[in-house]
Amino acid sequence: MGCDGGTIPKRHELVKGPKKVEKIDKNAELVARWYYCTLSQEKLKRPIVTCELGRLYNKDAVIEFLLDKSPDKPHADSAAHIKSIKNVIELNLTDNPAWKGDKGNTKGDTYDEQRAQFICPVVGLEVNGKHRFCVLRNCGCVFSERALKEIKTDICHKCGASFKDDDVILLNGDKDEIEKLRKKMEDRRLKAKVEKVRHRWSVASSVLSK
């Protein structure tokens, strides 16, 4: 049988397939995570800091957040675990000699052709989201994960400070990696709290014994 106009409907017109899932623009996601502050959404600029979960922030944005922790502030949940300025690490970044500044970069969202402002001081990889980067918690020096794996040492390649495996924080990791960092953060904070209580009891006991 035909329709009112005498035409016979085709199968694809009668049977609708599943709706297409809107794909996330990976390029835009890289731009958001590696080029913009997690809190203010403004471009990252020195001094740049990271939290214990590996997220990147402008230091002034973190200071403003700590002064006004209103829950209704945009993106406040991304920094809820930051209780004081001691909870962030200022990054010791290595400048990229090939970077020409914002004027020399492409306009719009075509960041795949853009030169990154910072590089790994060991192997020269650019900090642009295409490679995995880590920061050493005790000194703030930033290296590619590849450099840390290839040149195994417990001495920072840049400043000479010693570090342990637990001091390495992966920047902008995936969901599972962030949860691992969160667990380490909670363990460190609990340990510090216990040590603080023990110190107070020790001081109090010393005073009472006199």
mmCIF file of C-alpha atoms in Angstrom:
data_model
loop_
_atom_site.group_PDB
_atom_site.id
_atom_site.type_symbol
_atom_site.label_atom_id
_atom_site.label_comp_id
_atom_site.label_asym_id
_atom_site.label_seq_id
_atom_site.Cartn_x
_atom_site.Cartn_y
_atom_site.Cartn_z
ATOM 1 C CA MET A 1 0.000 0.000 0.000
ATOM 2 C CA GLY A 2 1.123 3.508 -0.683
ATOM 3 C CA CYS A 3 0.854 6.698 1.341
ATOM 4 C CA ASP A 4 -1.393 9.623 0.529
ATOM 5 C CA GLY A 5 0.919 10.715 -2.222
ATOM 6 C CA GLY A 6 1.075 7.264 -3.750
ATOM 7 C CA THR A 7 4.664 6.617 -2.651
ATOM 8 C CA ILE A 8 5.885 3.522 -0.863
ATOM 9 C CA PRO A 9 7.915 4.304 2.270
ATOM 10 C CA LYS A 10 11.353 2.709 2.500
ATOM 11 C CA ARG A 11 12.558 0.685 5.477
ATOM 12 C CA HIS A 12 14.982 3.353 6.753
ATOM 13 C CA GLU A 13 12.096 5.828 6.819
ATOM 14 C CA LEU A 14 9.959 3.561 9.009
ATOM 15 C CA VAL A 15 12.622 2.096 11.270
ATOM 16 C CA LYS A 16 14.671 4.691 13.058
ATOM 17 C CA GLY A 17 18.063 3.604 14.288
ATOM 18 C CA PRO A 18 19.631 4.525 17.619
ATOM 19 C CA LYS A 19 20.448 8.150 18.187
ATOM 20 C CA LYS A 20 24.022 9.075 17.483
ATOM 21 C CA VAL A 21 26.039 9.686 20.623
ATOM 22 C CA GLU A 22 27.561 13.123 20.569
ATOM 23 C CA LYS A 23 31.322 12.719 20.606
ATOM 24 C CA ILE A 24 33.430 14.856 22.898
ATOM 25 C CA ASP A 25 35.900 16.988 20.992
ATOM 26 C CA LYS A 26 39.175 15.548 22.258
ATOM 27 C CA ASN A 27 41.063 18.582 21.016
ATOM 28 C CA ALA A 28 38.820 20.946 22.992
ATOM 29 C CA GLU A 29 39.208 18.723 26.060
ATOM 30 C CA LEU A 30 43.002 18.939 25.805
ATOM 31 C CA VAL A 31 42.793 22.700 25.547
ATOM 32 C CA ALA A 32 40.614 22.887 28.649
ATOM 33 C CA ARG A 33 42.844 20.652 30.771
ATOM 34 C CA TRP A 34 46.323 21.733 29.677
ATOM 35 C CA TYR A 35 45.926 25.362 28.644
ATOM 36 C CA TYR A 36 43.309 26.725 31.076
ATOM 37 C CA CYS A 37 43.000 27.041 34.868
ATOM 38 C CA THR A 38 40.610 24.474 36.369
ATOM 39 C CA LEU A 39 39.101 27.100 38.687
ATOM 40 C CA SER A 40 38.973 30.389 36.787
ATOM 41 C CA GLN A 41 38.881 28.906 33.262
ATOM 42 C CA GLU A 42 41.416 31.578 32.294
ATOM 43 C CA LYS A 43 44.606 30.767 30.397
ATOM 44 C CA LEU A 44 47.311 29.219 32.540
ATOM 45 C CA LYS A 45 50.130 31.605 33.296
ATOM 46 C CA ARG A 46 52.946 31.621 35.801
ATOM 47 C CA PRO A 47 52.824 31.002 38.686
ATOM 48 C CA ILE A 48 51.012 27.762 37.865
ATOM 49 C CA VAL A 49 50.236 25.257 40.610
ATOM 50 C CA THR A 50 48.858 21.752 40.830
ATOM 51 C CA CYS A 51 46.877 20.034 43.554
ATOM 52 C CA GLU A 52 47.509 16.539 44.891
ATOM 53 C CA LEU A 53 45.101 15.199 42.253
ATOM 54 C CA GLY A 54 47.169 16.590 39.381
ATOM 55 C CA ARG A 55 44.810 19.374 38.263
ATOM 56 C CA LEU A 56 46.290 22.642 37.012
ATOM 57 C CA TYR A 57 45.443 26.088 38.377
ATOM 58 C CA ASN A 58 46.671 29.662 38.285
ATOM 59 C CA LYS A 59 48.041 30.379 41.739
ATOM 60 C CA ASP A 60 46.097 33.623 42.076
ATOM 61 C CA ALA A 61 42.837 31.744 41.350
ATOM 62 C CA VAL A 62 43.572 29.303 44.192
ATOM 63 C CA ILE A 63 44.315 32.176 46.580
ATOM 64 C CA GLU A 64 41.026 33.864 45.648
ATOM 65 C CA PHE A 65 39.202 30.557 46.180
ATOM 66 C CA LEU A 66 40.723 30.121 49.653
ATOM 67 C CA LEU A 67 39.680 33.656 50.604
ATOM 68 C CA ASP A 68 36.117 33.066 49.423
ATOM 69 C CA LYS A 69 34.965 29.441 49.493
ATOM 70 C CA SER A 70 31.376 30.148 48.480
ATOM 71 C CA PRO A 71 29.860 26.840 47.293
ATOM 72 C CA ASP A 72 27.989 28.622 44.504
ATOM 73 C CA LYS A 73 31.198 29.853 42.882
ATOM 74 C CA PRO A 74 31.774 28.307 39.431
ATOM 75 C CA HIS A 75 33.978 25.172 39.456
ATOM 76 C CA ALA A 76 34.364 25.351 43.266
ATOM 77 C CA ASP A 77 33.880 21.575 43.484
ATOM 78 C CA SER A 78 37.093 21.036 41.493
ATOM 79 C CA ALA A 79 39.073 22.582 44.353
ATOM 80 C CA ALA A 80 37.041 21.430 47.368
ATOM 81 C CA HIS A 81 39.969 19.281 48.543
ATOM 82 C CA ILE A 82 42.286 22.320 48.691
ATOM 83 C CA LYS A 83 42.108 23.507 52.293
ATOM 84 C CA SER A 84 45.159 25.797 52.317
ATOM 85 C CA ILE A 85 47.888 27.065 50.007
ATOM 86 C CA LYS A 86 50.069 24.252 51.417
ATOM 87 C CA ASN A 87 47.857 21.777 49.543
ATOM 88 C CA VAL A 88 49.128 22.963 46.157
ATOM 89 C CA ILE A 89 52.555 22.707 44.527
ATOM 90 C CA GLU A 90 54.013 25.522 42.451
ATOM 91 C CA LEU A 91 55.299 24.075 39.189
ATOM 92 C CA ASN A 92 58.932 24.517 38.198
ATOM 93 C CA LEU A 93 58.412 24.454 34.430
ATOM 94 C CA THR A 94 60.946 24.440 31.597
ATOM 95 C CA ASP A 95 60.361 26.982 28.818
ATOM 96 C CA ASN A 96 60.050 25.777 25.238
ATOM 97 C CA PRO A 97 62.554 27.669 23.026
ATOM 98 C CA ALA A 98 60.267 27.052 20.022
ATOM 99 C CA TRP A 99 57.321 28.825 21.637
ATOM 100 C CA LYS A 100 56.630 32.212 20.042
ATOM 101 C CA GLY A 101 54.017 33.417 22.488
ATOM 102 C CA ASP A 102 50.285 33.796 21.890
ATOM 103 C CA LYS A 103 50.869 35.975 18.839
ATOM 104 C CA GLY A 104 52.811 33.244 17.104
ATOM 105 C CA ASN A 105 50.223 30.561 17.761
ATOM 106 C CA THR A 106 47.221 29.697 15.660
ATOM 107 C CA LYS A 107 43.862 31.250 16.416
ATOM 108 C CA GLY A 108 40.740 29.453 17.545
ATOM 109 C CA ASP A 109 40.736 25.855 18.716
ATOM 110 C CA THR A 110 43.363 24.471 16.325
ATOM 111 C CA TYR A 111 45.776 23.676 19.137
ATOM 112 C CA ASP A 112 47.126 20.614 17.346
ATOM 113 C CA GLU A 113 49.397 22.928 15.343
ATOM 114 C CA GLN A 114 50.294 25.101 18.292
ATOM 115 C CA ARG A 115 53.652 25.033 20.007
ATOM 116 C CA ALA A 116 53.422 24.446 23.757
ATOM 117 C CA GLN A 117 54.942 26.976 26.143
ATOM 118 C CA PHE A 118 56.704 24.330 28.232
ATOM 119 C CA ILE A 119 58.701 21.162 27.564
ATOM 120 C CA CYS A 120 60.274 18.240 29.401
ATOM 121 C CA PRO A 121 63.836 19.303 30.317
ATOM 122 C CA VAL A 122 65.152 15.756 29.716
ATOM 123 C CA VAL A 123 63.645 14.488 26.441
ATOM 124 C CA GLY A 124 62.159 17.717 25.054
ATOM 125 C CA LEU A 125 58.526 16.550 24.753
ATOM 126 C CA GLU A 126 56.037 19.426 24.751
ATOM 127 C CA VAL A 127 53.513 19.894 27.556
ATOM 128 C CA ASN A 128 50.499 19.919 25.253
ATOM 129 C CA GLY A 129 48.373 16.993 26.441
ATOM 130 C CA LYS A 130 49.688 14.532 23.868
ATOM 131 C CA HIS A 131 52.224 13.160 26.330
ATOM 132 C CA ARG A 132 51.914 12.207 29.989
ATOM 133 C CA PHE A 133 53.641 14.532 32.443
ATOM 134 C CA CYS A 134 54.407 14.308 36.148
ATOM 135 C CA VAL A 135 55.432 16.715 38.901
ATOM 136 C CA LEU A 136 57.686 15.921 41.850
ATOM 137 C CA ARG A 137 55.775 16.846 44.981
ATOM 138 C CA ASN A 138 58.747 18.005 47.053
ATOM 139 C CA CYS A 139 60.386 20.337 44.479
ATOM 140 C CA GLY A 140 57.704 21.074 41.876
ATOM 141 C CA CYS A 141 59.858 20.151 38.864
ATOM 142 C CA VAL A 142 57.874 18.848 35.891
ATOM 143 C CA PHE A 143 58.988 15.985 33.630
ATOM 144 C CA SER A 144 57.444 13.708 31.052
ATOM 145 C CA GLU A 145 56.528 10.273 32.357
ATOM 146 C CA ARG A 146 58.761 8.854 29.639
ATOM 147 C CA ALA A 147 61.821 10.649 31.054
ATOM 148 C CA LEU A 148 61.174 9.349 34.574
ATOM 149 C CA LYS A 149 60.816 5.789 33.277
ATOM 150 C CA GLU A 150 63.836 5.859 30.960
ATOM 151 C CA ILE A 151 66.245 7.481 33.409
ATOM 152 C CA LYS A 152 65.475 5.757 36.688
ATOM 153 C CA THR A 153 66.861 7.711 39.633
ATOM 154 C CA ASP A 154 65.797 9.108 42.992
ATOM 155 C CA ILE A 155 67.408 12.474 42.251
ATOM 156 C CA CYS A 156 65.530 15.232 40.381
ATOM 157 C CA HIS A 157 67.024 15.730 36.908
ATOM 158 C CA LYS A 158 66.517 19.482 37.124
ATOM 159 C CA CYS A 159 67.235 20.691 40.661
ATOM 160 C CA GLY A 160 69.025 17.731 42.246
ATOM 161 C CA ALA A 161 66.509 17.235 45.081
ATOM 162 C CA SER A 162 65.899 13.668 46.212
ATOM 163 C CA PHE A 163 62.457 12.104 45.842
ATOM 164 C CA LYS A 164 60.573 8.842 46.291
ATOM 165 C CA ASP A 165 58.031 7.123 44.041
ATOM 166 C CA ASP A 166 55.246 8.415 46.293
ATOM 167 C CA ASP A 167 56.354 11.995 45.512
ATOM 168 C CA VAL A 168 55.476 11.619 41.820
ATOM 169 C CA ILE A 169 52.081 13.095 40.865
ATOM 170 C CA LEU A 170 50.647 12.454 37.397
ATOM 171 C CA LEU A 171 49.219 15.621 35.855
ATOM 172 C CA ASN A 172 45.739 15.489 34.306
ATOM 173 C CA GLY A 173 45.322 11.744 34.688
ATOM 174 C CA ASP A 174 42.150 9.828 33.882
ATOM 175 C CA LYS A 175 39.361 9.060 36.356
ATOM 176 C CA ASP A 176 40.978 5.919 37.800
ATOM 177 C CA GLU A 177 44.366 7.614 38.149
ATOM 178 C CA ILE A 178 42.790 10.571 39.927
ATOM 179 C CA GLU A 179 41.122 8.206 42.397
ATOM 180 C CA LYS A 180 44.497 6.594 43.149
ATOM 181 C CA LEU A 181 45.971 10.043 43.785
ATOM 182 C CA ARG A 182 43.003 10.899 46.005
ATOM 183 C CA LYS A 183 43.624 7.773 48.101
ATOM 184 C CA LYS A 184 47.312 8.703 48.503
ATOM 185 C CA MET A 185 46.313 12.264 49.427
ATOM 186 C CA GLU A 186 43.881 11.064 52.106
ATOM 187 C CA ASP A 187 46.478 8.655 53.519
ATOM 188 C CA ARG A 188 49.106 11.419 53.717
ATOM 189 C CA ARG A 189 46.703 13.813 55.419
ATOM 190 C CA LEU A 190 45.607 11.187 57.927
ATOM 191 C CA LYS A 191 49.228 10.333 58.708
ATOM 192 C CA ALA A 192 50.084 14.029 59.164
ATOM 193 C CA LYS A 193 47.084 14.470 61.475
ATOM 194 C CA VAL A 194 48.111 11.479 63.601
ATOM 195 C CA GLU A 195 51.698 12.748 63.818
ATOM 196 C CA LYS A 196 50.433 16.162 64.889
ATOM 197 C CA VAL A 197 48.306 14.664 67.688
ATOM 198 C CA ARG A 198 51.232 12.507 68.835
ATOM 199 C CA HIS A 199 53.494 15.562 68.960
ATOM 200 C CA ARG A 200 50.968 17.483 71.074
ATOM 201 C CA TRP A 201 50.637 14.563 73.512
ATOM 202 C CA SER A 202 54.419 14.313 73.696
ATOM 203 C CA VAL A 203 54.763 18.021 74.506
ATOM 204 C CA ALA A 204 51.934 17.869 77.050
ATOM 205 C CA SER A 205 53.439 14.808 78.756
ATOM 206 C CA SER A 206 56.819 16.487 78.896
ATOM 207 C CA VAL A 207 55.328 19.582 80.567
ATOM 208 C CA LEU A 208 53.318 17.545 83.112
ATOM 209 C CA SER A 209 56.339 15.455 84.076
ATOM 210 C CA LYS A 210 58.322 18.519 85.151
#
